[in-house]
mmCIF file of C-alpha atoms and ligand atoms in Angstrom:
data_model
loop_
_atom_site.group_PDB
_atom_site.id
_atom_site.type_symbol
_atom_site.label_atom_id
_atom_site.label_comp_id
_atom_site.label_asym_id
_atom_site.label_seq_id
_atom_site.Cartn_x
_atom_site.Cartn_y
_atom_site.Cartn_z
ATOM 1 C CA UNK W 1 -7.904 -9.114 6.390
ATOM 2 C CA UNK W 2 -4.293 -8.926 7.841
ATOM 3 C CA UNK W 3 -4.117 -7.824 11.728
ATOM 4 C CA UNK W 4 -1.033 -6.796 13.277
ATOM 5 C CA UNK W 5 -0.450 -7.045 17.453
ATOM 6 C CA UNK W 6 0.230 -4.658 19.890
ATOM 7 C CA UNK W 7 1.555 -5.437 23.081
ATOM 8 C CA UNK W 8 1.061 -5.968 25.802
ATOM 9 C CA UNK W 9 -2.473 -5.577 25.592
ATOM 10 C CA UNK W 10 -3.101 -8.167 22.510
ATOM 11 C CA UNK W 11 -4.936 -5.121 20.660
ATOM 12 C CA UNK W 12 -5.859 -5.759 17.215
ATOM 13 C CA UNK W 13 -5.259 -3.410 14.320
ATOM 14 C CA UNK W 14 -6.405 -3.682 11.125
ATOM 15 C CA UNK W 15 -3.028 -3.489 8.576
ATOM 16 C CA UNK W 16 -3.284 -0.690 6.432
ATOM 17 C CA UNK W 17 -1.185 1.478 4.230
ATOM 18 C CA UNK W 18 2.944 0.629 4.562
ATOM 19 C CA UNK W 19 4.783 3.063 3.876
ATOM 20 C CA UNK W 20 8.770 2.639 3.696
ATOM 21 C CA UNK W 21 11.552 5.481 3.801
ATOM 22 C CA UNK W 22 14.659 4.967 1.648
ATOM 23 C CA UNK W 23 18.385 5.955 2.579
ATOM 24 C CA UNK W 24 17.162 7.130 6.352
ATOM 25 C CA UNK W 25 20.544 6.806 7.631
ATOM 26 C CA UNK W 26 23.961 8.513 5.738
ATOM 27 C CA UNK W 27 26.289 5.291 5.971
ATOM 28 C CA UNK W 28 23.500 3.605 3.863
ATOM 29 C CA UNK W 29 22.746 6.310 1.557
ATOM 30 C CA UNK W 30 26.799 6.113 1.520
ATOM 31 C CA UNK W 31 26.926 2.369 0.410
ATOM 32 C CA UNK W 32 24.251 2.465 -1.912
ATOM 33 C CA UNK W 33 26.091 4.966 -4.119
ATOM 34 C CA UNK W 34 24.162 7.735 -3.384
ATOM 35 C CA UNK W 35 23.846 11.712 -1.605
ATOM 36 C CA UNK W 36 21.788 11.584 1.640
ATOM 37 C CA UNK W 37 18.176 12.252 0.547
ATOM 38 C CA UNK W 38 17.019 16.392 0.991
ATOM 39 C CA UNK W 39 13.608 15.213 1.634
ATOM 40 C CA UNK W 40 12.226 11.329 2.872
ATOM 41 C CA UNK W 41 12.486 8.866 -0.006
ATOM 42 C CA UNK W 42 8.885 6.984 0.348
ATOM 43 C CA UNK W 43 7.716 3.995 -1.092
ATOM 44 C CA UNK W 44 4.706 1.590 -0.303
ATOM 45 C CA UNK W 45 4.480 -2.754 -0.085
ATOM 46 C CA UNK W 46 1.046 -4.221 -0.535
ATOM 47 C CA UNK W 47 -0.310 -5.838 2.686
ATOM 48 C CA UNK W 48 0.240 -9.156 0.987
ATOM 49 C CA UNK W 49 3.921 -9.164 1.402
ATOM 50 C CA UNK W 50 3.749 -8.994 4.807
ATOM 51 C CA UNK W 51 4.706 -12.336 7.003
ATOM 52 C CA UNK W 52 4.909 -12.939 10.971
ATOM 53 C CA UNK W 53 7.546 -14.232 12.828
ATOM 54 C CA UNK W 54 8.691 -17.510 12.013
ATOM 55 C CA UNK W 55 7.127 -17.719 8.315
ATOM 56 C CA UNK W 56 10.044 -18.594 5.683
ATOM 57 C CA UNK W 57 11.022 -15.704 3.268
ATOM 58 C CA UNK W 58 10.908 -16.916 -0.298
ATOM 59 C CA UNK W 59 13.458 -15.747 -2.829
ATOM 60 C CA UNK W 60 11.683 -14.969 -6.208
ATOM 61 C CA UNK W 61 13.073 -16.969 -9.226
ATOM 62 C CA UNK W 62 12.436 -13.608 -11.017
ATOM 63 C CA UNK W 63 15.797 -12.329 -8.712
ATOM 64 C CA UNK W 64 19.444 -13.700 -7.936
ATOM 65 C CA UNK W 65 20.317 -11.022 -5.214
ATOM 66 C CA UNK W 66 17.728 -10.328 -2.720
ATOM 67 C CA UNK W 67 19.127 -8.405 -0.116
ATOM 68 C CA UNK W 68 18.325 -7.899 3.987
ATOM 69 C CA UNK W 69 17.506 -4.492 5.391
ATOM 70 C CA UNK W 70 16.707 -4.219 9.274
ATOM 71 C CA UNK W 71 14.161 -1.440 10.059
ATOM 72 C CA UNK W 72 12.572 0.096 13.048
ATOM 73 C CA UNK W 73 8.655 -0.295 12.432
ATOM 74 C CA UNK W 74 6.060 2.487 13.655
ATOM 75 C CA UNK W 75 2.241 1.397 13.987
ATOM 76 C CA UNK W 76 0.053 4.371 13.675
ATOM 77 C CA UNK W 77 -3.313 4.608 16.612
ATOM 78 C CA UNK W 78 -4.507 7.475 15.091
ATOM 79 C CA UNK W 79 -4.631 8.871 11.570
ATOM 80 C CA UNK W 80 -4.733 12.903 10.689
ATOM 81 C CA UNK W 81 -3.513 15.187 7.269
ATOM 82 C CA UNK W 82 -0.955 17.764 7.680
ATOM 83 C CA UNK W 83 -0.109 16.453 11.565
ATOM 84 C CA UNK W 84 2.533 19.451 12.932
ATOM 85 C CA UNK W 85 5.918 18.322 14.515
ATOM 86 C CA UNK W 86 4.865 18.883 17.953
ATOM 87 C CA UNK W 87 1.928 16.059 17.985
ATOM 88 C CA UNK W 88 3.096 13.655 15.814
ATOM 89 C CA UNK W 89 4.370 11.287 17.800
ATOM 90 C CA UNK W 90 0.971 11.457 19.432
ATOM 91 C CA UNK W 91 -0.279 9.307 16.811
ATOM 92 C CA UNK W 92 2.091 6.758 17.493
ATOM 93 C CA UNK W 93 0.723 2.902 18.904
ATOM 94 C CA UNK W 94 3.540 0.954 19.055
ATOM 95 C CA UNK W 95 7.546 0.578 17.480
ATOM 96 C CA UNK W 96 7.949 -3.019 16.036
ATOM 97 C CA UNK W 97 11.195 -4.853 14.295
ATOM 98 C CA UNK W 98 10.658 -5.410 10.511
ATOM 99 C CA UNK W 99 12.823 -6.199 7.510
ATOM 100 C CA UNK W 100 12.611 -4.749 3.808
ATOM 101 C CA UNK W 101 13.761 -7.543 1.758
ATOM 102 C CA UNK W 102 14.675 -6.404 -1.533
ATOM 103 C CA UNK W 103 15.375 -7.682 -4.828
ATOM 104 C CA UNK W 104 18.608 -5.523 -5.194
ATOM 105 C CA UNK W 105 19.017 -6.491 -8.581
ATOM 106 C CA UNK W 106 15.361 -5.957 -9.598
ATOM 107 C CA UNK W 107 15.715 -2.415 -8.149
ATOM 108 C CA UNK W 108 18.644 -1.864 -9.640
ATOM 109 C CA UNK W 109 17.456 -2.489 -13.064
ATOM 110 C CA UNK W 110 14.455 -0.261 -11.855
ATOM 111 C CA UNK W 111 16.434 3.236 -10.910
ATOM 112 C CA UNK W 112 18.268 2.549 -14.012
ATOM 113 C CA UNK W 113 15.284 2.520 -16.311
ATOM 114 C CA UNK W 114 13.602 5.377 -13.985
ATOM 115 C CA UNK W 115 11.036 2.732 -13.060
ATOM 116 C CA UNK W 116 8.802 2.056 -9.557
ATOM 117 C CA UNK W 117 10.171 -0.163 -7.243
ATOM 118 C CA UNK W 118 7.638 -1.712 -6.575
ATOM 119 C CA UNK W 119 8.657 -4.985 -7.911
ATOM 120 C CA UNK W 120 11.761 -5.123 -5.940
ATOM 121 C CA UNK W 121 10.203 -4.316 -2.405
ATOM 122 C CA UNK W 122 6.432 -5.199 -2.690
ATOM 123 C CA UNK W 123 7.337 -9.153 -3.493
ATOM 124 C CA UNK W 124 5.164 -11.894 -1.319
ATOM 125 C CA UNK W 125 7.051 -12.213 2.163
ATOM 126 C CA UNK W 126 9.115 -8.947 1.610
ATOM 127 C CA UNK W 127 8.024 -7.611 4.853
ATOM 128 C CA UNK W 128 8.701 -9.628 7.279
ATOM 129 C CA UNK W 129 7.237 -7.831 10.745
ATOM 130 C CA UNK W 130 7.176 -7.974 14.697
ATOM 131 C CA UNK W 131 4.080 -7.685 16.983
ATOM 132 C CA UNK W 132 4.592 -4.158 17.821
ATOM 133 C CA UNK W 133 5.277 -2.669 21.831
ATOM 134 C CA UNK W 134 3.587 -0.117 22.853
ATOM 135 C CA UNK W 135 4.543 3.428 22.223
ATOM 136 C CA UNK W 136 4.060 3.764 26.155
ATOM 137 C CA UNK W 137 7.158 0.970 27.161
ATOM 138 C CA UNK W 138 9.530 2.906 25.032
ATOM 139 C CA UNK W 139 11.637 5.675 26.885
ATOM 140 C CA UNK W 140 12.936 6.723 23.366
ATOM 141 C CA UNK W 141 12.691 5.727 20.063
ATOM 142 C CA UNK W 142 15.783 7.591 18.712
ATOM 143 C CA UNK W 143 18.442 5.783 21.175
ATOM 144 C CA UNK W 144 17.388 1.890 19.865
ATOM 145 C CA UNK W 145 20.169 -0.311 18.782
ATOM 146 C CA UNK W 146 19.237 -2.618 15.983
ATOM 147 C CA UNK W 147 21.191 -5.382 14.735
ATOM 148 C CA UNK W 148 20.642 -7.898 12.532
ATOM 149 C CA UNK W 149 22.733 -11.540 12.255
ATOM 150 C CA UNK W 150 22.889 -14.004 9.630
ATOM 151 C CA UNK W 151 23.236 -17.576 10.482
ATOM 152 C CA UNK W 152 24.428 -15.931 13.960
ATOM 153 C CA UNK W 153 26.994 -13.604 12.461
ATOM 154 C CA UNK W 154 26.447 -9.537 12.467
ATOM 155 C CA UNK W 155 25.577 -8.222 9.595
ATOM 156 C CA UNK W 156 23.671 -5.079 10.706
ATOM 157 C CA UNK W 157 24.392 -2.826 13.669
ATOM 158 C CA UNK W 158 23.824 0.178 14.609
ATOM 159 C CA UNK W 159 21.290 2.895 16.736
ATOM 160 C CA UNK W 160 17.883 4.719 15.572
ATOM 161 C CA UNK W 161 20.138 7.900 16.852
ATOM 162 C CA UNK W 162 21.455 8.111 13.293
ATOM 163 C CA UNK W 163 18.009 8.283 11.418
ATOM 164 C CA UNK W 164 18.574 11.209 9.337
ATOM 165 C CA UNK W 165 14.694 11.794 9.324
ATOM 166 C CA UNK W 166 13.267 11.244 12.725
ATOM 167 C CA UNK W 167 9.457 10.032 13.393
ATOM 168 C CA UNK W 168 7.923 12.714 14.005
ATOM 169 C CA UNK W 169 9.322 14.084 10.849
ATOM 170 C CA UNK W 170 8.389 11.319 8.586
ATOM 171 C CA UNK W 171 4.890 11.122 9.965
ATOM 172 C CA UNK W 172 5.006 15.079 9.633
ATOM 173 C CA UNK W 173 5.780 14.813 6.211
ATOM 174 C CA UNK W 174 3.945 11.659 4.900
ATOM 175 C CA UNK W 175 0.560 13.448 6.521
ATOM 176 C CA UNK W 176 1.477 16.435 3.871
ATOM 177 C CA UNK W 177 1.272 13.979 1.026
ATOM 178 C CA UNK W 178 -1.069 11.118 2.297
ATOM 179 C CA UNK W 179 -3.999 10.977 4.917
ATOM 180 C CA UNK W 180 -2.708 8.433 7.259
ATOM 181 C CA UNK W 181 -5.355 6.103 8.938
ATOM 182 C CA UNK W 182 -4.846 3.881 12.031
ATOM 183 C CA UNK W 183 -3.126 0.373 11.375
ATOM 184 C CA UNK W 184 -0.369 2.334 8.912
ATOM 185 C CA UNK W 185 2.720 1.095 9.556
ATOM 186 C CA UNK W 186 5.757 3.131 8.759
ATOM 187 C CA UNK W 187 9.616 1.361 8.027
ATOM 188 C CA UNK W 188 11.786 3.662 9.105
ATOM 189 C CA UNK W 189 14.993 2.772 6.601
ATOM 190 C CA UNK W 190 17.887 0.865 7.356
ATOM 191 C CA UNK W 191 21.221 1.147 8.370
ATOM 192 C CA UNK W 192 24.542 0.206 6.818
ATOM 193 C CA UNK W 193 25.455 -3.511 6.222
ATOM 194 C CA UNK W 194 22.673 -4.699 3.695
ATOM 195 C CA UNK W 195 23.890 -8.071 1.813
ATOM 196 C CA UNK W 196 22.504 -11.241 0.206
ATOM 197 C CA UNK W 197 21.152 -13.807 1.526
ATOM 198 C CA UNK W 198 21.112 -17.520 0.398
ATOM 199 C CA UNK W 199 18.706 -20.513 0.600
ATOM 200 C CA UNK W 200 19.061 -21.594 4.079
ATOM 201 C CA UNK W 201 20.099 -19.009 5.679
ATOM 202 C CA UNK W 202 18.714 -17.876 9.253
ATOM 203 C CA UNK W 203 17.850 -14.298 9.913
ATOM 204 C CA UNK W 204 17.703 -12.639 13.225
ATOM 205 C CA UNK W 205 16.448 -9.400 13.637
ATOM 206 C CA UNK W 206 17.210 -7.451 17.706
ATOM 207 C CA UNK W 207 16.000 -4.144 18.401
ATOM 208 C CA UNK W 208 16.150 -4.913 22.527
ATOM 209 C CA UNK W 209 12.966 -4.018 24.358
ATOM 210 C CA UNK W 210 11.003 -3.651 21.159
ATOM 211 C CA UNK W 211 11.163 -7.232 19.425
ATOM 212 C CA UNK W 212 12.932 -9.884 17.852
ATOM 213 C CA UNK W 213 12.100 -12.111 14.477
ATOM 214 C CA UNK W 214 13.443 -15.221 13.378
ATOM 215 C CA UNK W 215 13.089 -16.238 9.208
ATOM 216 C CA UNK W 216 14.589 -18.998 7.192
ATOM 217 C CA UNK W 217 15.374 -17.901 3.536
ATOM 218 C CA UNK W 218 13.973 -20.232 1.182
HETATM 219 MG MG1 MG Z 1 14.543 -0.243 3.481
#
């Protein structure tokens, strides 16, 4: 059974469902190739491909491009089904720091032959994630900057201010689809910048006040 943190209490929650959202912000749906998404974009990664901080990411031999994607993790204290606007982000723990490594190529191939991605994004050590803060500590979730370096250069920068779906929205929506449980953890899409990484390189992932992650990719 996978736990995941929250501080700065130390409280345990089980991991459950992860849910991700695709092209959240327009200068990614931009360099991606495609239109800015009418509704969320969701997709899920098993509980096994999540690592902590520290643990090495591994590059399937299956893929030749895996690709970084800084995200803006939500922890979930309270589940519900068809949760309105104005109490969603009731149901919020804690905001974490997490990365959706993707097999771009994989996921290419994927869209192309109108299949799952599930391949691409739900690979061993794909989800590299932070202890999460407490909801409480954080003024605003919506005015984080989040940046991401590689080997101490910027690859990734920008604010949660340009999510084009906000939280409360996403967990709005998901709750219409899914009935969300405590310990579901929502990625929250990335911004611009996504790129390949290499063997060796070292990945750091800033949102100040909510977390930072260190991984070597191997
Ligand atoms: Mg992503």
């Amino acid at each position: 059974m996978k736990t995941v943190k929250l501080l700065p209490t130390g409280k345990e929650f089980r991991l459950n469902n992860i849910f991700c959202i695709g092209k959240n912000y327009a200068d990614h749906a931009k360099e991606m190739g495609g239109d800015v998404p009418k509704e969320p974009v969701i997709f899920l990664k098993p509980t096994s491909a999540v690592i902590t901080n520290g643990e090495p990411i591994i590059i399937p031999s299956m893929s030749s491009n895996v690709h970084h994607e800084i995200e803006l993790t939500v922890l979930l204290g309270k589940g519900g089904k068809n949760i309105p606007l104005s109490s969603a982000m009731d149901h919020v723990a804690g905001y974490g720091v997490g990365l959706d490594m993707t097999m771009r190529d994989r996921q290419s191939d994927a869209k192309k032959a109108g299949n799952p991605w599930t391949v691409a994004k739900g690979f061993d050590t794909s989800a590299p994630l932070s202890p999460f803060i407490s909801a409480s500590s954080i003024i605003d979730p919506h005015t984080l900057d989040i940046t991401l370096t590689v080997n101490g250069e910027i690859r990734q920068q920008s604010n949660t201010q340009h999510m084009i779906f906000r939280i409360e929205v996403l967990i709005s929506y998901l709750s219409s689809i899914f009935t969300l449980e405590e310990g579901d953890i929502i990625y929250t899409g990335t911004p611009e910048g996504v790129a390949q990484v290499g063997v060796g390189d070292q990945l750091t992932a800033t949102i100040p006040g909510v977390g930072t992650i260190q991984h070597t990719i191997q």
